[in-house]
PDB file of C-alpha atoms in Angstrom:
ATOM      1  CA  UNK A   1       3.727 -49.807  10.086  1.00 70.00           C
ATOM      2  CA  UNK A   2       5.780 -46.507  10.641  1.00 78.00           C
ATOM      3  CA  UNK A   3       3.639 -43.448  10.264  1.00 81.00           C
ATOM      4  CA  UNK A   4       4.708 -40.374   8.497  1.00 83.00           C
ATOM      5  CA  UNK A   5       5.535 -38.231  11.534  1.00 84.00           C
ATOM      6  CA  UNK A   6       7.731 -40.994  13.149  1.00 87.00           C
ATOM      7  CA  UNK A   7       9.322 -41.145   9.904  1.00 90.00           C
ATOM      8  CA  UNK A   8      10.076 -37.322  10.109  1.00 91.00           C
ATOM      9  CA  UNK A   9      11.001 -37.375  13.495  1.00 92.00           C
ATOM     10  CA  UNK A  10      13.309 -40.377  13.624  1.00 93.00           C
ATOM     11  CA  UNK A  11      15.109 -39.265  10.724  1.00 94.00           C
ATOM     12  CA  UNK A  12      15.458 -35.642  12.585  1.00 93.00           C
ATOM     13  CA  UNK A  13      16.847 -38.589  15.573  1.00 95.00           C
ATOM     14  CA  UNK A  14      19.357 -39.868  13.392  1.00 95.00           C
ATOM     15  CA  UNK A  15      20.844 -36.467  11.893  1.00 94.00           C
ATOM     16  CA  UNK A  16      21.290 -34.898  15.305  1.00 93.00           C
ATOM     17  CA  UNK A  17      22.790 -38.279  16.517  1.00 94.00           C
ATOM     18  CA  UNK A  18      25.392 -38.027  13.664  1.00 94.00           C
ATOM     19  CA  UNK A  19      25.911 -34.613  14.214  1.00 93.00           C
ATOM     20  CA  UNK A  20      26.875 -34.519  17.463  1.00 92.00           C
ATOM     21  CA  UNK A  21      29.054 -37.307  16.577  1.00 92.00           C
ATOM     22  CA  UNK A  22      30.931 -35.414  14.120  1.00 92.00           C
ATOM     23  CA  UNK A  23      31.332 -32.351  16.377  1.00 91.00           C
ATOM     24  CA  UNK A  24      31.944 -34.177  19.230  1.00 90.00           C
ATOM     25  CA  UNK A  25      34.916 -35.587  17.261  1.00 90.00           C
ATOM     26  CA  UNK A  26      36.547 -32.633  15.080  1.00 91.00           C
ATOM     27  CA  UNK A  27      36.744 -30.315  18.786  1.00 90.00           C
ATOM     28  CA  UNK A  28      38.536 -32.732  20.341  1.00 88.00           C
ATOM     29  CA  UNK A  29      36.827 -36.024  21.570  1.00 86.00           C
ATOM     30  CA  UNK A  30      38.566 -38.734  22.018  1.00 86.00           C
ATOM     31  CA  UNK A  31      38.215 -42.974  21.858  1.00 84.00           C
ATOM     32  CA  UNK A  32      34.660 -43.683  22.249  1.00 88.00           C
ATOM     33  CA  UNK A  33      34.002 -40.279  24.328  1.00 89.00           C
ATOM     34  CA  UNK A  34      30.808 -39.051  21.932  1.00 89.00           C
ATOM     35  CA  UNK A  35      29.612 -42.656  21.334  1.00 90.00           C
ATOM     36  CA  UNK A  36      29.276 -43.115  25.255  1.00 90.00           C
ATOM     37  CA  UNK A  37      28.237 -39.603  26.155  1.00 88.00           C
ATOM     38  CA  UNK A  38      31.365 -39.092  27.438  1.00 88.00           C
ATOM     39  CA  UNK A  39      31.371 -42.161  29.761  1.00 88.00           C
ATOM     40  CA  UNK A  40      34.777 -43.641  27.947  1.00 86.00           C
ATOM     41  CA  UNK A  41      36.756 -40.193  26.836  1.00 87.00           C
ATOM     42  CA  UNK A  42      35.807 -37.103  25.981  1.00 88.00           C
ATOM     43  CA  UNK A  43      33.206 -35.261  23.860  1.00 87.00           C
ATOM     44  CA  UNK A  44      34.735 -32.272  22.725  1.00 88.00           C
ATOM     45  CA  UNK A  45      32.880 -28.845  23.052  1.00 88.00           C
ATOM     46  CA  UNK A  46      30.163 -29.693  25.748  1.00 88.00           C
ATOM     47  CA  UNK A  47      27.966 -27.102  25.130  1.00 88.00           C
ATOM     48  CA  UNK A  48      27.375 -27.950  21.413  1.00 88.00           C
ATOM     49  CA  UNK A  49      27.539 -31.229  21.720  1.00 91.00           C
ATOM     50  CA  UNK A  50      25.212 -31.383  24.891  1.00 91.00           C
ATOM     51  CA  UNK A  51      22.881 -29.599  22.462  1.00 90.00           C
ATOM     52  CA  UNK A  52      22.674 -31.514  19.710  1.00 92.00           C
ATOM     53  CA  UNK A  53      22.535 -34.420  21.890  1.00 93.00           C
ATOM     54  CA  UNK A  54      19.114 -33.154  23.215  1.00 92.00           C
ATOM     55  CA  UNK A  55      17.562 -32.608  20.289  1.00 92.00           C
ATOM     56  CA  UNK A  56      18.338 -35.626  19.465  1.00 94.00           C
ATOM     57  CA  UNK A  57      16.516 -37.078  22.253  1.00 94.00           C
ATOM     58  CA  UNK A  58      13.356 -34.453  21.907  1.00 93.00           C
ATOM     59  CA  UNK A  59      12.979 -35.986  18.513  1.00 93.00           C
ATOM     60  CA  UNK A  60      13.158 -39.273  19.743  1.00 94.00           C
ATOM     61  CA  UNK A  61      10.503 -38.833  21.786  1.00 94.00           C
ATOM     62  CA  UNK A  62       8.439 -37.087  20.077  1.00 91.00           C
ATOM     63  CA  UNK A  63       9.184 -39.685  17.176  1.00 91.00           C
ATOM     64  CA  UNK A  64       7.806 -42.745  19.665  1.00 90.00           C
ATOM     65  CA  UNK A  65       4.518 -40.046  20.893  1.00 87.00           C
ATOM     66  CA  UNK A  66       4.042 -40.017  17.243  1.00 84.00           C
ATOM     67  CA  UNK A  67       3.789 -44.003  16.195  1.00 84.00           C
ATOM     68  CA  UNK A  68       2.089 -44.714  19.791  1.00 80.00           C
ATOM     69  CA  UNK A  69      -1.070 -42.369  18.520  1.00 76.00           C
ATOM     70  CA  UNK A  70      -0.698 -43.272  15.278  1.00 69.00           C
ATOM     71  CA  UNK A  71      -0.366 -39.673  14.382  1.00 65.00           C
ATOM     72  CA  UNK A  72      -4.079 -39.129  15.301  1.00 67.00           C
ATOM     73  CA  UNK A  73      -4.813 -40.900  12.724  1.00 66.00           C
ATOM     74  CA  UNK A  74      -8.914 -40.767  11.693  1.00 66.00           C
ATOM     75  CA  UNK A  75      -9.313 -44.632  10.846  1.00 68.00           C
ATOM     76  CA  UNK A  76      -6.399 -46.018  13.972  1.00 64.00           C
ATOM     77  CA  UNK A  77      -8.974 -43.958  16.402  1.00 65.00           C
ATOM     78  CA  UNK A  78     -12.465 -45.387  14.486  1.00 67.00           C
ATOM     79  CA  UNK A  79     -10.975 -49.128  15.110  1.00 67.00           C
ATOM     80  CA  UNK A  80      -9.396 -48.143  18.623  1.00 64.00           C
ATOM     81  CA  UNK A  81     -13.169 -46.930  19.967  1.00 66.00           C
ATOM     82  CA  UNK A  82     -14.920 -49.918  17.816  1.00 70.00           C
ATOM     83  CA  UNK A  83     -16.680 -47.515  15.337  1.00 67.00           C
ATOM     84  CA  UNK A  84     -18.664 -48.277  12.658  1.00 70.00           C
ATOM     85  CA  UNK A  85     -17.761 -45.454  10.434  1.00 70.00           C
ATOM     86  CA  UNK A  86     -14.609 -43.535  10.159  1.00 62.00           C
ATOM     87  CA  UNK A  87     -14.939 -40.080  11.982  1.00 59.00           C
ATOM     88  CA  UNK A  88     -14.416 -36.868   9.684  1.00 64.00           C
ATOM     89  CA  UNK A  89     -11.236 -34.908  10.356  1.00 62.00           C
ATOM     90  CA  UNK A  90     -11.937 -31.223  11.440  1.00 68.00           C
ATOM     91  CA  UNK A  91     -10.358 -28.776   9.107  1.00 70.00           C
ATOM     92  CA  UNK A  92      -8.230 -26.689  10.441  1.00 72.00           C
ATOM     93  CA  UNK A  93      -8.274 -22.489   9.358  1.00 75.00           C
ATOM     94  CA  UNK A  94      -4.792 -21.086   7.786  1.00 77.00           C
ATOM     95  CA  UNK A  95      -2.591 -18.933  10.453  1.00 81.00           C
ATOM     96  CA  UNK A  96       0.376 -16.671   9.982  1.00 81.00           C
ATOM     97  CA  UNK A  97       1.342 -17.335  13.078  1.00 85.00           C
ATOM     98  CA  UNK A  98       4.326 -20.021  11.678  1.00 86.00           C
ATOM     99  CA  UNK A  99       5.689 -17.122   9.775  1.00 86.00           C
ATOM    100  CA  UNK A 100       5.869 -14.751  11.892  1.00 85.00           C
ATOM    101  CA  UNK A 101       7.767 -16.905  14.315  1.00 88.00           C
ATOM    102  CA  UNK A 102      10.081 -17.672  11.883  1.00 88.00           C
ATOM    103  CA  UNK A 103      10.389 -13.670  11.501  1.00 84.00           C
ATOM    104  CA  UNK A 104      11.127 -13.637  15.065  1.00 86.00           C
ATOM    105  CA  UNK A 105      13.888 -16.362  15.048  1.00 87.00           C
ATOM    106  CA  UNK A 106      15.384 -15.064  12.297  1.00 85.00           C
ATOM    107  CA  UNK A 107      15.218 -11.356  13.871  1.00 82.00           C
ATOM    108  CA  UNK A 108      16.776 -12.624  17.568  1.00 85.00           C
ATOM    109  CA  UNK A 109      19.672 -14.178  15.445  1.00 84.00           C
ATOM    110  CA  UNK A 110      20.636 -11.152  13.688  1.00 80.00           C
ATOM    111  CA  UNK A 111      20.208  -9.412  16.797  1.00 79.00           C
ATOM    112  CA  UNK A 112      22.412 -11.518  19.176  1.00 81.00           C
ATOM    113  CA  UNK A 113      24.533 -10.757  16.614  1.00 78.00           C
ATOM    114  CA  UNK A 114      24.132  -6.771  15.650  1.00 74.00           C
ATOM    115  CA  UNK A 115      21.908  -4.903  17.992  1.00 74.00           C
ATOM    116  CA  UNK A 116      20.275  -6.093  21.716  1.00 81.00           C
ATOM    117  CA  UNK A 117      16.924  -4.293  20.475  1.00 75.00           C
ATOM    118  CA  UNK A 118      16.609  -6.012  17.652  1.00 76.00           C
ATOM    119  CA  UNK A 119      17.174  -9.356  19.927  1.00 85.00           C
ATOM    120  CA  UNK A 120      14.593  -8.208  22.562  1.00 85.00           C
ATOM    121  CA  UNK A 121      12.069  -7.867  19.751  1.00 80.00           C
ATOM    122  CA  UNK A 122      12.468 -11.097  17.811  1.00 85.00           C
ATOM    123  CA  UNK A 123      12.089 -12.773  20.999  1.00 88.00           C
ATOM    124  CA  UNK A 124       8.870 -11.088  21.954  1.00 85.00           C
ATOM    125  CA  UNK A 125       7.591 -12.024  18.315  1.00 85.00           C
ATOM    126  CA  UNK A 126       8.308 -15.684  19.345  1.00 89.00           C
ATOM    127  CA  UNK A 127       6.660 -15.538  22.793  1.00 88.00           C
ATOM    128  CA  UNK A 128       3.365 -13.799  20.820  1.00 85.00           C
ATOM    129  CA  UNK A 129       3.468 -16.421  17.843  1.00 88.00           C
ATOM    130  CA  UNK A 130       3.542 -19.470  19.693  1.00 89.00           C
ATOM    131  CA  UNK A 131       0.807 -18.377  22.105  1.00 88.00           C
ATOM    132  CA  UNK A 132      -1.535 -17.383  19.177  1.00 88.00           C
ATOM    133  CA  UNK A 133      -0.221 -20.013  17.251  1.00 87.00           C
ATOM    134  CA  UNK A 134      -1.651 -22.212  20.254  1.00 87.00           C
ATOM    135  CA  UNK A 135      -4.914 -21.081  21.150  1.00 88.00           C
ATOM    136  CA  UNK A 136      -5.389 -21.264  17.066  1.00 87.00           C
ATOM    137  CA  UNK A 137      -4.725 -24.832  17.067  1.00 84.00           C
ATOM    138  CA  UNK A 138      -7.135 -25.408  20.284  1.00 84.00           C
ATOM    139  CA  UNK A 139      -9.794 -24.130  18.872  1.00 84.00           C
ATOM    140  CA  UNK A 140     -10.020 -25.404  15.563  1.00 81.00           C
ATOM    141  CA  UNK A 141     -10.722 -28.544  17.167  1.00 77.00           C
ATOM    142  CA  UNK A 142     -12.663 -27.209  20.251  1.00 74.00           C
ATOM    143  CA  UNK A 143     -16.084 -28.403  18.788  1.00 74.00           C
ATOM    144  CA  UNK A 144     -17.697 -29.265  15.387  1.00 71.00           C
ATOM    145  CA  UNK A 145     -18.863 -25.802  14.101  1.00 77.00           C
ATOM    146  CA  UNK A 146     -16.406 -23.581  12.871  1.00 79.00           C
ATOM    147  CA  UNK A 147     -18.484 -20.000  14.451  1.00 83.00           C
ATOM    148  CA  UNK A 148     -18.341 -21.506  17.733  1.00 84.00           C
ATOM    149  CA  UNK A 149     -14.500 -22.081  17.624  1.00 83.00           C
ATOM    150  CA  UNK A 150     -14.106 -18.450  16.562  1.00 84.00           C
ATOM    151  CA  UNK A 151     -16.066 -17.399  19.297  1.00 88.00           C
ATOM    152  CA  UNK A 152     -14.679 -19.445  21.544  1.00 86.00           C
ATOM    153  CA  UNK A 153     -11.270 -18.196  20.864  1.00 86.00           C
ATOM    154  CA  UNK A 154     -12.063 -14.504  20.927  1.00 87.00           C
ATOM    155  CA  UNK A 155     -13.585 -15.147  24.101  1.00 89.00           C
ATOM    156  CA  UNK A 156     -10.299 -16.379  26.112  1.00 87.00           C
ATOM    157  CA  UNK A 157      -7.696 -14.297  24.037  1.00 86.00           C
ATOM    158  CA  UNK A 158      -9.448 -10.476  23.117  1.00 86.00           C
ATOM    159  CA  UNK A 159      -9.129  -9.443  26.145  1.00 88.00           C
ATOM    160  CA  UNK A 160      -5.516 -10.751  26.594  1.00 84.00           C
ATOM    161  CA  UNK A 161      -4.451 -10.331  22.749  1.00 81.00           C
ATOM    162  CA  UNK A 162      -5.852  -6.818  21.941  1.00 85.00           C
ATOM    163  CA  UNK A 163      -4.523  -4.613  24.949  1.00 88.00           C
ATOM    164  CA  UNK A 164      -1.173  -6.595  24.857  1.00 82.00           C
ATOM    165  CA  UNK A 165      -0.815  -6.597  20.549  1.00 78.00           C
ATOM    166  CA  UNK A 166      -1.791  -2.773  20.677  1.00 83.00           C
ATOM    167  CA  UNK A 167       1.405  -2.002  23.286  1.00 85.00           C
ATOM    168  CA  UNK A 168       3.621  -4.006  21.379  1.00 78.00           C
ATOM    169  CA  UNK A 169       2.745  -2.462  18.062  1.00 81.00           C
ATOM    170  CA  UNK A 170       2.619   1.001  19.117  1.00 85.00           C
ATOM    171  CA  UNK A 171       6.178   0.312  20.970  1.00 82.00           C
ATOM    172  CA  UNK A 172       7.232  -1.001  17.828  1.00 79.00           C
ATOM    173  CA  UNK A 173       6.375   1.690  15.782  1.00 83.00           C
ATOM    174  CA  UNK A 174       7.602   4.129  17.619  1.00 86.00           C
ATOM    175  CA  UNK A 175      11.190   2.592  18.465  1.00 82.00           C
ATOM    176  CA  UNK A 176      11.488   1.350  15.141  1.00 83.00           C
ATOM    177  CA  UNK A 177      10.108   5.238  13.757  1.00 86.00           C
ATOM    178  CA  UNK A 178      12.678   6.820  16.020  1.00 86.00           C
ATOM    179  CA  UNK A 179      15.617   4.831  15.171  1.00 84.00           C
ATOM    180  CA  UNK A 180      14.683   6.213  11.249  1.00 86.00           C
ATOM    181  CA  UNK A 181      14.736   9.631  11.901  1.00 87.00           C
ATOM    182  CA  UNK A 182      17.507   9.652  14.266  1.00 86.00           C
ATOM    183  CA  UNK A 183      20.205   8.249  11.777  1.00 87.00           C
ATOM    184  CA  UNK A 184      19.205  10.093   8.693  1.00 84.00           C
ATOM    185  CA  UNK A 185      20.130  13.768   8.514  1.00 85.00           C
ATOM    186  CA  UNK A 186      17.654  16.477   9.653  1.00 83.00           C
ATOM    187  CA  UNK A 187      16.521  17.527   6.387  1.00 88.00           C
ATOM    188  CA  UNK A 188      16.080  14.190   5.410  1.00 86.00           C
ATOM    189  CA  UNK A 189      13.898  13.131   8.603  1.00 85.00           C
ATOM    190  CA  UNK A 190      12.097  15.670   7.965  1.00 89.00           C
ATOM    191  CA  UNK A 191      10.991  14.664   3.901  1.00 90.00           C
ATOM    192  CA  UNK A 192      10.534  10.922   5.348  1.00 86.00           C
ATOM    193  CA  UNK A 193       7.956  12.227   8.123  1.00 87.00           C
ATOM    194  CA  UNK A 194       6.330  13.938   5.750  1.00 89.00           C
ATOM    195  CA  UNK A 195       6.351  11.116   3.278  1.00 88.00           C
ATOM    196  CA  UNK A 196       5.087   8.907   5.339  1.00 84.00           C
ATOM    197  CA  UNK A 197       2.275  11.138   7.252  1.00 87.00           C
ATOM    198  CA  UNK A 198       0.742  11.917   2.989  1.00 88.00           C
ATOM    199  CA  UNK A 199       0.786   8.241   2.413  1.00 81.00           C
ATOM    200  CA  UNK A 200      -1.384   7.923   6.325  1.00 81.00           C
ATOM    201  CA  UNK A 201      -3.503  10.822   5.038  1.00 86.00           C
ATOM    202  CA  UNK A 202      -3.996   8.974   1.169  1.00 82.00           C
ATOM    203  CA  UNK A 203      -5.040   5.673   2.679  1.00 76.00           C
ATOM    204  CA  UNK A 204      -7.276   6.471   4.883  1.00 80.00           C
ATOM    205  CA  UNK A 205      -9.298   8.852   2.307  1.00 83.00           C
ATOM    206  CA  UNK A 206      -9.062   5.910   0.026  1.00 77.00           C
ATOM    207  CA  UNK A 207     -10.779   3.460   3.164  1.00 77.00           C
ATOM    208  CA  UNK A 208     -13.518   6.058   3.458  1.00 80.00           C
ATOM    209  CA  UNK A 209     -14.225   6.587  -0.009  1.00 81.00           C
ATOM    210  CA  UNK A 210     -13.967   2.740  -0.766  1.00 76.00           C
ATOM    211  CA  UNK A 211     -15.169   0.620   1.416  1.00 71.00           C
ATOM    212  CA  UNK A 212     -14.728  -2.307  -0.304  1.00 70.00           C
ATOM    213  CA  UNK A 213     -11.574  -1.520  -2.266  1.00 68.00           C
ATOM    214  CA  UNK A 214     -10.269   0.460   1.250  1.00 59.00           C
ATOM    215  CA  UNK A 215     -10.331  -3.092   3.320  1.00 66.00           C
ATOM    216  CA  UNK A 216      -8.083  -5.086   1.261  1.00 71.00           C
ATOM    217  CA  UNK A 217      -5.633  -2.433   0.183  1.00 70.00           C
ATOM    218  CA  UNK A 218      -5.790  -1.444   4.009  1.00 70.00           C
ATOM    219  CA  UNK A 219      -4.138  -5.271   4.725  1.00 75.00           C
ATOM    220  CA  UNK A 220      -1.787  -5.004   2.071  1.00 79.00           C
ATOM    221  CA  UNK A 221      -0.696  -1.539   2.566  1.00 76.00           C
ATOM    222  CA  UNK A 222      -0.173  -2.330   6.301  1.00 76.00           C
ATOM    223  CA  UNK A 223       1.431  -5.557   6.178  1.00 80.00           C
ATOM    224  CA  UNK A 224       4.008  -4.247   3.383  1.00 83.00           C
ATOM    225  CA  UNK A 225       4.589  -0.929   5.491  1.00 81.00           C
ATOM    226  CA  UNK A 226       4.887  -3.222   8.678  1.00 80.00           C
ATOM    227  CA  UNK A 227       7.406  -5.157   6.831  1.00 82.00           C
ATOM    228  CA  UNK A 228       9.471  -2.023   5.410  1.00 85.00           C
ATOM    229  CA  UNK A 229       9.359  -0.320   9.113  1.00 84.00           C
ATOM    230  CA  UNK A 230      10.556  -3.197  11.065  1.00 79.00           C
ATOM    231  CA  UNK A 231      13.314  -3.643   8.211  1.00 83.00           C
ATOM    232  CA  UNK A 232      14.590   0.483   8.083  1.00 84.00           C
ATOM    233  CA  UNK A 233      14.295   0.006  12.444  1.00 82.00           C
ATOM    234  CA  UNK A 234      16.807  -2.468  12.380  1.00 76.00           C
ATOM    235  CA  UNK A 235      19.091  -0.917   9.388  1.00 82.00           C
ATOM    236  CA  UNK A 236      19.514   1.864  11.351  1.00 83.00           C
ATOM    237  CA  UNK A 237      20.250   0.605  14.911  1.00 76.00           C
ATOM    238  CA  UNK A 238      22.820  -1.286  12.962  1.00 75.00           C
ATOM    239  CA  UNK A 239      24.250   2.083  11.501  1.00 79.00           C
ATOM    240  CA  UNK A 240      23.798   3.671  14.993  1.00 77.00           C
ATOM    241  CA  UNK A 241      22.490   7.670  14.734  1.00 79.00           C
ATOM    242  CA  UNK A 242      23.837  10.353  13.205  1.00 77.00           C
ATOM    243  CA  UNK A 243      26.619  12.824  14.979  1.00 75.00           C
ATOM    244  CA  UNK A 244      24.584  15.578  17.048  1.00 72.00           C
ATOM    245  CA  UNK A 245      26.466  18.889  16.770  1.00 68.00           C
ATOM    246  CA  UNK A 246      26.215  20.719  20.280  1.00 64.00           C
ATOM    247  CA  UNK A 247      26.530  24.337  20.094  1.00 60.00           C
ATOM    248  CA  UNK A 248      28.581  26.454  22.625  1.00 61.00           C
ATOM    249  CA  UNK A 249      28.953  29.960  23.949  1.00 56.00           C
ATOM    250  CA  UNK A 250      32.634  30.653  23.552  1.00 53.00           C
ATOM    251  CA  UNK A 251      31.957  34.624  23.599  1.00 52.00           C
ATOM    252  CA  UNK A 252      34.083  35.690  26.805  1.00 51.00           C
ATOM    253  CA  UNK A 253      34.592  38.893  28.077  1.00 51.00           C
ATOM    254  CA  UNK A 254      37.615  40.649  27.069  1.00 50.00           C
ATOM    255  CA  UNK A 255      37.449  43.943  30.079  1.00 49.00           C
ATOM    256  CA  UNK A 256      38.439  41.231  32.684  1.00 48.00           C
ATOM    257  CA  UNK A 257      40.989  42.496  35.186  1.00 48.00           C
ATOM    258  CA  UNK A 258      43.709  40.309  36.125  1.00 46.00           C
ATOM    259  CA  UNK A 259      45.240  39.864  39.805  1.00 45.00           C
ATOM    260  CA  UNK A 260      47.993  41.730  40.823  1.00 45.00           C
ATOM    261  CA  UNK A 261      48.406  44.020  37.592  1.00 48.00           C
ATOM    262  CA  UNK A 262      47.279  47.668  37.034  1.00 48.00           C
ATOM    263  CA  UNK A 263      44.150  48.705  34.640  1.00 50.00           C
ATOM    264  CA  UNK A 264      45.267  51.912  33.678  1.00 50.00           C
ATOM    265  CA  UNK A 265      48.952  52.966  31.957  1.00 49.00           C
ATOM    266  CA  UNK A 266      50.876  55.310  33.374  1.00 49.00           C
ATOM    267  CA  UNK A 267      54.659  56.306  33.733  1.00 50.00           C
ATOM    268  CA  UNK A 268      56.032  55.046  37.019  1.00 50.00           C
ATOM    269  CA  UNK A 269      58.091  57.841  39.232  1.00 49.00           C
ATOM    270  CA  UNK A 270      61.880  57.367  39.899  1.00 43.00           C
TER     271      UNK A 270
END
């Protein structure tokens, strides 16, 4: 029998196979060009249609990886090792790391597109989110006992993950911050730095005060400004700054003598 992932990944096969047919075709291939990678004719655009072909063979292979494992399948593994009873799955904790890759991908499109910075920082957010993403996975099935997975984790990735997440977000909050100010007008960067430094000032009397209540509106309030920050960042290095108005001396002094002609006036003798 097929399993469920070979099923997924076969079928992801069999679209990218008839997609680079398609494309292969409609920019110019010719006789059986795309059917033969290009052995009998031509394919058309290579570059696309050298991509699609490789996806097509990543899911392939990942397809076969899948039904050869059995998609690490709990009962395939108990009759594989001659087990009595069925071995219990580990559960695996939630991440946000999946989202905010997708953040990043979707940020590095619209910035090949709009802005390099914007580019150079959904990358980075891909880079982050698939290492975290990683070491998440790991340890979830490290051992048996949830603590010592956690601990385990922290152990290889605080050191690594808390200098490195601290730069980034500080970098980000400033670029981002600057970008802000410098396209509004002056009167206006000023009201949004003040805005901003009362709503600082509010929150954190609100985490002292309340504990409890402080924590989780802490999380929200950050993620949502996070969100709104990054968003206003990349607004505005897509509307570029606002025109800077350089002021000039033009005074110039008017008792300058010229060469060659008198200072005083006089009547000339004959």
């Amino acid at each position: 029998m097929f399993t469920t992932g070979f099923k997924f990944f076969f079928g992801l096969f069999a679209a990218f196979c008839a997609a680079a047919l398609v494309y292969g075709y409609t920019t110019g291939g010719n006789h059986v060009g795309p059917l033969s990678l290009g052995w009998k004719g031509g394919v058309g655009d290579h570059i696309g249609y050298g991509v699609l072909v490789g996806l097509a063979g990543v899911s392939l292979t990942i397809s076969l990886v899948l039904v050869s494992f059995r998609d690490a399948d709990a009962a395939a593994q108990a009759h594989l090792q001659n087990l009595a009873e069925v071995p219990t799955d580990q559960p695996v904790s939630a991440s946000f790391w999946p989202v905010a890759a997708s953040f990043g991908a979707g940020a590095a499109a619209v910035g090949s597109v709009l802005h390099p910075m914007v580019f150079v920082l959904g990358l980075a957010v891909i880079v982050l989110s698939t290492v975290e993403w990683t070491m998440d996975a790991w340890a979830d099935r490290a051992t048996g006992d949830a603590a010592v997975n956690r601990e385990l984790r922290n152990r290889i990735m605080a050191p690594i993950e808390i200098p490195v997440v601290g730069a980034l977000a500080v970098g980000v909050i400033v670029l981002a911050a600057s970008r802000i100010l410098l396209t509004v007008s002056k009167l206006e960067a000023v009201a949004v730095a003040g805005v901003v430094s009362a709503l600082i000032l509010g929150g954190a009397w609100v985490y002292v005060s309340r504990p409890g209540l402080g924590r989780r509106l802490v999380r929200i309030l950050g993620t949502v400004g996070a969100l709104l920050l990054l968003m206003g960042g990349v607004l505005a290095a897509v509307a570029g700054e606002r025109d800077f108005h350089h002021h000039t001396d033009d005074t110039h002094d008017d008792t300058h003598e010229e060469s060659g002609e008198p200072t005083g006036t006089g009547e000339h003798g004959g």
